[in-house]
Amino acid sequence: QVQLTESGGGLVQAGGSLRLSCTTSGRTFSGYAMGWFRRAPGKDRDFVAAITWNGDMTNYAESVKGRFAISRDNAKNMLYLQMNSLKPEDTAVYYCARYYDIYYNNDPAYWGQGTQVSVSS
């Protein structure tokens, strides 16, 4: 069974930065696209960013372009989300996700439990 575990969330002031990390179980990482999603209070879960299996392509939601950066280290089975210039509207539970194959052209197959990010004004 695939397990995804996020870390790095917390409380930060507006304008600050956080880096989220996601680790996966076993040999279930390097051959798959990965992504980050978030769910703000009272809202649906939304796409944030995605990266192909080897990191050669990325995609971002318009609301985070230029502020967030997704990256991965296949040797360490780690996915990252560097979040800069954080805004109160970035407050949400952030989820790590693994897609079905090397590209992010469909819905994710597996989800982590989420990590809370809170941005104060």
mmCIF file with all atom_site columns, C-alpha atoms in Angstrom:
data_model
loop_
_atom_site.group_PDB
_atom_site.id
_atom_site.type_symbol
_atom_site.label_atom_id
_atom_site.label_alt_id
_atom_site.label_comp_id
_atom_site.label_asym_id
_atom_site.label_entity_id
_atom_site.label_seq_id
_atom_site.pdbx_PDB_ins_code
_atom_site.Cartn_x
_atom_site.Cartn_y
_atom_site.Cartn_z
_atom_site.occupancy
_atom_site.B_iso_or_equiv
_atom_site.pdbx_formal_charge
_atom_site.auth_seq_id
_atom_site.auth_comp_id
_atom_site.auth_asym_id
_atom_site.auth_atom_id
_atom_site.pdbx_PDB_model_num
ATOM 1   C CA . GLN A 1 1   ? 0.000   0.000  0.000   1.00 0.00 ? 1   GLN A CA 1
ATOM 2   C CA . VAL A 1 2   ? 1.235   3.455  -0.873  1.00 0.00 ? 2   VAL A CA 1
ATOM 3   C CA . GLN A 1 3   ? 1.704   5.812  2.038   1.00 0.00 ? 3   GLN A CA 1
ATOM 4   C CA . LEU A 1 4   ? 2.380   9.518  1.719   1.00 0.00 ? 4   LEU A CA 1
ATOM 5   C CA . THR A 1 5   ? 3.408   11.603 4.710   1.00 0.00 ? 5   THR A CA 1
ATOM 6   C CA . GLU A 1 6   ? 3.565   15.389 4.696   1.00 0.00 ? 6   GLU A CA 1
ATOM 7   C CA . SER A 1 7   ? 5.540   17.594 7.075   1.00 0.00 ? 7   SER A CA 1
ATOM 8   C CA . GLY A 1 8   ? 6.642   21.188 7.417   1.00 0.00 ? 8   GLY A CA 1
ATOM 9   C CA . GLY A 1 9   ? 3.356   22.959 7.992   1.00 0.00 ? 9   GLY A CA 1
ATOM 10  C CA . GLY A 1 10  ? 2.879   25.575 10.672  1.00 0.00 ? 10  GLY A CA 1
ATOM 11  C CA . LEU A 1 11  ? 1.937   29.137 11.496  1.00 0.00 ? 11  LEU A CA 1
ATOM 12  C CA . VAL A 1 12  ? 3.701   31.966 9.687   1.00 0.00 ? 12  VAL A CA 1
ATOM 13  C CA . GLN A 1 13  ? 3.144   35.673 9.210   1.00 0.00 ? 13  GLN A CA 1
ATOM 14  C CA . ALA A 1 14  ? 2.106   37.092 5.875   1.00 0.00 ? 14  ALA A CA 1
ATOM 15  C CA . GLY A 1 15  ? 5.141   37.531 3.652   1.00 0.00 ? 15  GLY A CA 1
ATOM 16  C CA . GLY A 1 16  ? 6.941   34.632 5.264   1.00 0.00 ? 16  GLY A CA 1
ATOM 17  C CA . SER A 1 17  ? 8.052   31.291 3.869   1.00 0.00 ? 17  SER A CA 1
ATOM 18  C CA . LEU A 1 18  ? 7.565   27.617 4.562   1.00 0.00 ? 18  LEU A CA 1
ATOM 19  C CA . ARG A 1 19  ? 8.828   24.456 2.922   1.00 0.00 ? 19  ARG A CA 1
ATOM 20  C CA . LEU A 1 20  ? 6.594   21.424 2.883   1.00 0.00 ? 20  LEU A CA 1
ATOM 21  C CA . SER A 1 21  ? 8.000   17.940 2.469   1.00 0.00 ? 21  SER A CA 1
ATOM 22  C CA . CYS A 1 22  ? 6.395   14.655 1.499   1.00 0.00 ? 22  CYS A CA 1
ATOM 23  C CA . THR A 1 23  ? 7.896   11.230 1.780   1.00 0.00 ? 23  THR A CA 1
ATOM 24  C CA . THR A 1 24  ? 6.505   8.050  0.268   1.00 0.00 ? 24  THR A CA 1
ATOM 25  C CA . SER A 1 25  ? 6.758   4.391  1.121   1.00 0.00 ? 25  SER A CA 1
ATOM 26  C CA . GLY A 1 26  ? 8.951   1.953  -0.762  1.00 0.00 ? 26  GLY A CA 1
ATOM 27  C CA . ARG A 1 27  ? 9.534   1.909  -4.517  1.00 0.00 ? 27  ARG A CA 1
ATOM 28  C CA . THR A 1 28  ? 6.500   4.015  -5.254  1.00 0.00 ? 28  THR A CA 1
ATOM 29  C CA . PHE A 1 29  ? 7.971   7.398  -5.969  1.00 0.00 ? 29  PHE A CA 1
ATOM 30  C CA . SER A 1 30  ? 10.434  7.801  -8.811  1.00 0.00 ? 30  SER A CA 1
ATOM 31  C CA . GLY A 1 31  ? 8.223   6.402  -11.559 1.00 0.00 ? 31  GLY A CA 1
ATOM 32  C CA . TYR A 1 32  ? 5.259   8.678  -10.920 1.00 0.00 ? 32  TYR A CA 1
ATOM 33  C CA . ALA A 1 33  ? 4.228   12.278 -11.208 1.00 0.00 ? 33  ALA A CA 1
ATOM 34  C CA . MET A 1 34  ? 3.553   13.979 -7.884  1.00 0.00 ? 34  MET A CA 1
ATOM 35  C CA . GLY A 1 35  ? 1.515   16.952 -6.790  1.00 0.00 ? 35  GLY A CA 1
ATOM 36  C CA . TRP A 1 36  ? 0.354   19.256 -4.031  1.00 0.00 ? 36  TRP A CA 1
ATOM 37  C CA . PHE A 1 37  ? -3.238  20.200 -3.336  1.00 0.00 ? 37  PHE A CA 1
ATOM 38  C CA . ARG A 1 38  ? -4.882  22.245 -0.607  1.00 0.00 ? 38  ARG A CA 1
ATOM 39  C CA . ARG A 1 39  ? -8.221  22.605 1.118   1.00 0.00 ? 39  ARG A CA 1
ATOM 40  C CA . ALA A 1 40  ? -9.086  25.930 2.689   1.00 0.00 ? 40  ALA A CA 1
ATOM 41  C CA . PRO A 1 41  ? -11.732 26.070 5.443   1.00 0.00 ? 41  PRO A CA 1
ATOM 42  C CA . GLY A 1 42  ? -15.188 25.564 3.978   1.00 0.00 ? 42  GLY A CA 1
ATOM 43  C CA . LYS A 1 43  ? -13.896 24.996 0.444   1.00 0.00 ? 43  LYS A CA 1
ATOM 44  C CA . ASP A 1 44  ? -13.166 22.141 -1.918  1.00 0.00 ? 44  ASP A CA 1
ATOM 45  C CA . ARG A 1 45  ? -9.700  20.688 -2.318  1.00 0.00 ? 45  ARG A CA 1
ATOM 46  C CA . ASP A 1 46  ? -7.830  22.606 -5.037  1.00 0.00 ? 46  ASP A CA 1
ATOM 47  C CA . PHE A 1 47  ? -4.800  21.916 -7.174  1.00 0.00 ? 47  PHE A CA 1
ATOM 48  C CA . VAL A 1 48  ? -1.616  23.771 -6.196  1.00 0.00 ? 48  VAL A CA 1
ATOM 49  C CA . ALA A 1 49  ? 1.296   22.307 -8.160  1.00 0.00 ? 49  ALA A CA 1
ATOM 50  C CA . ALA A 1 50  ? 2.463   19.166 -9.959  1.00 0.00 ? 50  ALA A CA 1
ATOM 51  C CA . ILE A 1 51  ? 5.725   17.728 -11.252 1.00 0.00 ? 51  ILE A CA 1
ATOM 52  C CA . THR A 1 52  ? 6.522   14.930 -13.706 1.00 0.00 ? 52  THR A CA 1
ATOM 53  C CA . TRP A 1 53  ? 8.360   11.784 -12.674 1.00 0.00 ? 53  TRP A CA 1
ATOM 54  C CA . ASN A 1 54  ? 11.798  13.180 -13.481 1.00 0.00 ? 54  ASN A CA 1
ATOM 55  C CA . GLY A 1 55  ? 11.108  16.811 -12.699 1.00 0.00 ? 55  GLY A CA 1
ATOM 56  C CA . ASP A 1 56  ? 11.382  18.058 -16.285 1.00 0.00 ? 56  ASP A CA 1
ATOM 57  C CA . MET A 1 57  ? 7.931   19.635 -16.267 1.00 0.00 ? 57  MET A CA 1
ATOM 58  C CA . THR A 1 58  ? 5.922   21.448 -13.616 1.00 0.00 ? 58  THR A CA 1
ATOM 59  C CA . ASN A 1 59  ? 2.508   23.070 -13.451 1.00 0.00 ? 59  ASN A CA 1
ATOM 60  C CA . TYR A 1 60  ? 1.091   25.597 -10.993 1.00 0.00 ? 60  TYR A CA 1
ATOM 61  C CA . ALA A 1 61  ? -2.224  27.093 -10.050 1.00 0.00 ? 61  ALA A CA 1
ATOM 62  C CA . GLU A 1 62  ? -2.420  30.726 -11.131 1.00 0.00 ? 62  GLU A CA 1
ATOM 63  C CA . SER A 1 63  ? -2.804  31.834 -7.516  1.00 0.00 ? 63  SER A CA 1
ATOM 64  C CA . VAL A 1 64  ? 0.635   30.514 -6.538  1.00 0.00 ? 64  VAL A CA 1
ATOM 65  C CA . LYS A 1 65  ? 2.702   31.105 -9.685  1.00 0.00 ? 65  LYS A CA 1
ATOM 66  C CA . GLY A 1 66  ? 5.879   32.995 -8.927  1.00 0.00 ? 66  GLY A CA 1
ATOM 67  C CA . ARG A 1 67  ? 5.571   32.349 -5.186  1.00 0.00 ? 67  ARG A CA 1
ATOM 68  C CA . PHE A 1 68  ? 5.597   28.557 -4.833  1.00 0.00 ? 68  PHE A CA 1
ATOM 69  C CA . ALA A 1 69  ? 8.055   26.032 -6.261  1.00 0.00 ? 69  ALA A CA 1
ATOM 70  C CA . ILE A 1 70  ? 7.586   22.270 -6.448  1.00 0.00 ? 70  ILE A CA 1
ATOM 71  C CA . SER A 1 71  ? 10.612  19.988 -6.601  1.00 0.00 ? 71  SER A CA 1
ATOM 72  C CA . ARG A 1 72  ? 11.579  16.386 -5.993  1.00 0.00 ? 72  ARG A CA 1
ATOM 73  C CA . ASP A 1 73  ? 14.556  14.246 -5.048  1.00 0.00 ? 73  ASP A CA 1
ATOM 74  C CA . ASN A 1 74  ? 14.029  10.752 -6.420  1.00 0.00 ? 74  ASN A CA 1
ATOM 75  C CA . ALA A 1 75  ? 17.108  9.413  -4.666  1.00 0.00 ? 75  ALA A CA 1
ATOM 76  C CA . LYS A 1 76  ? 15.540  10.320 -1.329  1.00 0.00 ? 76  LYS A CA 1
ATOM 77  C CA . ASN A 1 77  ? 11.894  9.617  -2.241  1.00 0.00 ? 77  ASN A CA 1
ATOM 78  C CA . MET A 1 78  ? 11.067  13.196 -1.304  1.00 0.00 ? 78  MET A CA 1
ATOM 79  C CA . LEU A 1 79  ? 8.723   15.814 -2.709  1.00 0.00 ? 79  LEU A CA 1
ATOM 80  C CA . TYR A 1 80  ? 8.931   19.466 -1.699  1.00 0.00 ? 80  TYR A CA 1
ATOM 81  C CA . LEU A 1 81  ? 6.876   22.631 -1.927  1.00 0.00 ? 81  LEU A CA 1
ATOM 82  C CA . GLN A 1 82  ? 8.733   25.851 -1.257  1.00 0.00 ? 82  GLN A CA 1
ATOM 83  C CA . MET A 1 83  ? 6.218   28.547 -0.395  1.00 0.00 ? 83  MET A CA 1
ATOM 84  C CA . ASN A 1 84  ? 7.347   32.173 -0.396  1.00 0.00 ? 84  ASN A CA 1
ATOM 85  C CA . SER A 1 85  ? 5.505   35.485 0.022   1.00 0.00 ? 85  SER A CA 1
ATOM 86  C CA . LEU A 1 86  ? 2.723   33.687 1.835   1.00 0.00 ? 86  LEU A CA 1
ATOM 87  C CA . LYS A 1 87  ? -0.682  35.335 2.073   1.00 0.00 ? 87  LYS A CA 1
ATOM 88  C CA . PRO A 1 88  ? -3.551  34.771 4.521   1.00 0.00 ? 88  PRO A CA 1
ATOM 89  C CA . GLU A 1 89  ? -5.521  33.218 1.654   1.00 0.00 ? 89  GLU A CA 1
ATOM 90  C CA . ASP A 1 90  ? -2.888  30.468 1.447   1.00 0.00 ? 90  ASP A CA 1
ATOM 91  C CA . THR A 1 91  ? -4.170  29.154 4.779   1.00 0.00 ? 91  THR A CA 1
ATOM 92  C CA . ALA A 1 92  ? -5.268  25.561 4.195   1.00 0.00 ? 92  ALA A CA 1
ATOM 93  C CA . VAL A 1 93  ? -4.510  21.927 4.775   1.00 0.00 ? 93  VAL A CA 1
ATOM 94  C CA . TYR A 1 94  ? -1.926  20.927 2.179   1.00 0.00 ? 94  TYR A CA 1
ATOM 95  C CA . TYR A 1 95  ? -1.960  17.432 0.715   1.00 0.00 ? 95  TYR A CA 1
ATOM 96  C CA . CYS A 1 96  ? 0.729   15.488 -1.084  1.00 0.00 ? 96  CYS A CA 1
ATOM 97  C CA . ALA A 1 97  ? -0.525  13.289 -3.926  1.00 0.00 ? 97  ALA A CA 1
ATOM 98  C CA . ARG A 1 98  ? 0.862   10.629 -6.254  1.00 0.00 ? 98  ARG A CA 1
ATOM 99  C CA . TYR A 1 99  ? -0.482  10.264 -9.765  1.00 0.00 ? 99  TYR A CA 1
ATOM 100 C CA . TYR A 1 100 ? -1.105  7.059  -11.714 1.00 0.00 ? 100 TYR A CA 1
ATOM 101 C CA . ASP A 1 101 ? 1.868   7.421  -14.050 1.00 0.00 ? 101 ASP A CA 1
ATOM 102 C CA . ILE A 1 102 ? 4.778   9.630  -15.101 1.00 0.00 ? 102 ILE A CA 1
ATOM 103 C CA . TYR A 1 103 ? 2.638   12.623 -16.078 1.00 0.00 ? 103 TYR A CA 1
ATOM 104 C CA . TYR A 1 104 ? -0.020  14.607 -14.195 1.00 0.00 ? 104 TYR A CA 1
ATOM 105 C CA . ASN A 1 105 ? -2.771  14.312 -16.784 1.00 0.00 ? 105 ASN A CA 1
ATOM 106 C CA . ASN A 1 106 ? -5.429  12.785 -14.582 1.00 0.00 ? 106 ASN A CA 1
ATOM 107 C CA . ASP A 1 107 ? -6.580  12.764 -10.974 1.00 0.00 ? 107 ASP A CA 1
ATOM 108 C CA . PRO A 1 108 ? -4.127  11.517 -8.344  1.00 0.00 ? 108 PRO A CA 1
ATOM 109 C CA . ALA A 1 109 ? -4.241  7.918  -7.224  1.00 0.00 ? 109 ALA A CA 1
ATOM 110 C CA . TYR A 1 110 ? -3.021  8.329  -3.657  1.00 0.00 ? 110 TYR A CA 1
ATOM 111 C CA . TRP A 1 111 ? -3.207  11.044 -1.013  1.00 0.00 ? 111 TRP A CA 1
ATOM 112 C CA . GLY A 1 112 ? -1.429  11.941 2.179   1.00 0.00 ? 112 GLY A CA 1
ATOM 113 C CA . GLN A 1 113 ? -3.156  12.937 5.399   1.00 0.00 ? 113 GLN A CA 1
ATOM 114 C CA . GLY A 1 114 ? -2.328  16.605 5.037   1.00 0.00 ? 114 GLY A CA 1
ATOM 115 C CA . THR A 1 115 ? -0.407  19.251 6.939   1.00 0.00 ? 115 THR A CA 1
ATOM 116 C CA . GLN A 1 116 ? -1.875  22.526 8.189   1.00 0.00 ? 116 GLN A CA 1
ATOM 117 C CA . VAL A 1 117 ? -0.487  25.825 6.942   1.00 0.00 ? 117 VAL A CA 1
ATOM 118 C CA . SER A 1 118 ? -1.784  28.963 8.640   1.00 0.00 ? 118 SER A CA 1
ATOM 119 C CA . VAL A 1 119 ? -0.796  32.451 7.519   1.00 0.00 ? 119 VAL A CA 1
ATOM 120 C CA . SER A 1 120 ? -1.584  35.371 9.817   1.00 0.00 ? 120 SER A CA 1
ATOM 121 C CA . SER A 1 121 ? -2.098  38.908 8.569   1.00 0.00 ? 121 SER A CA 1
#
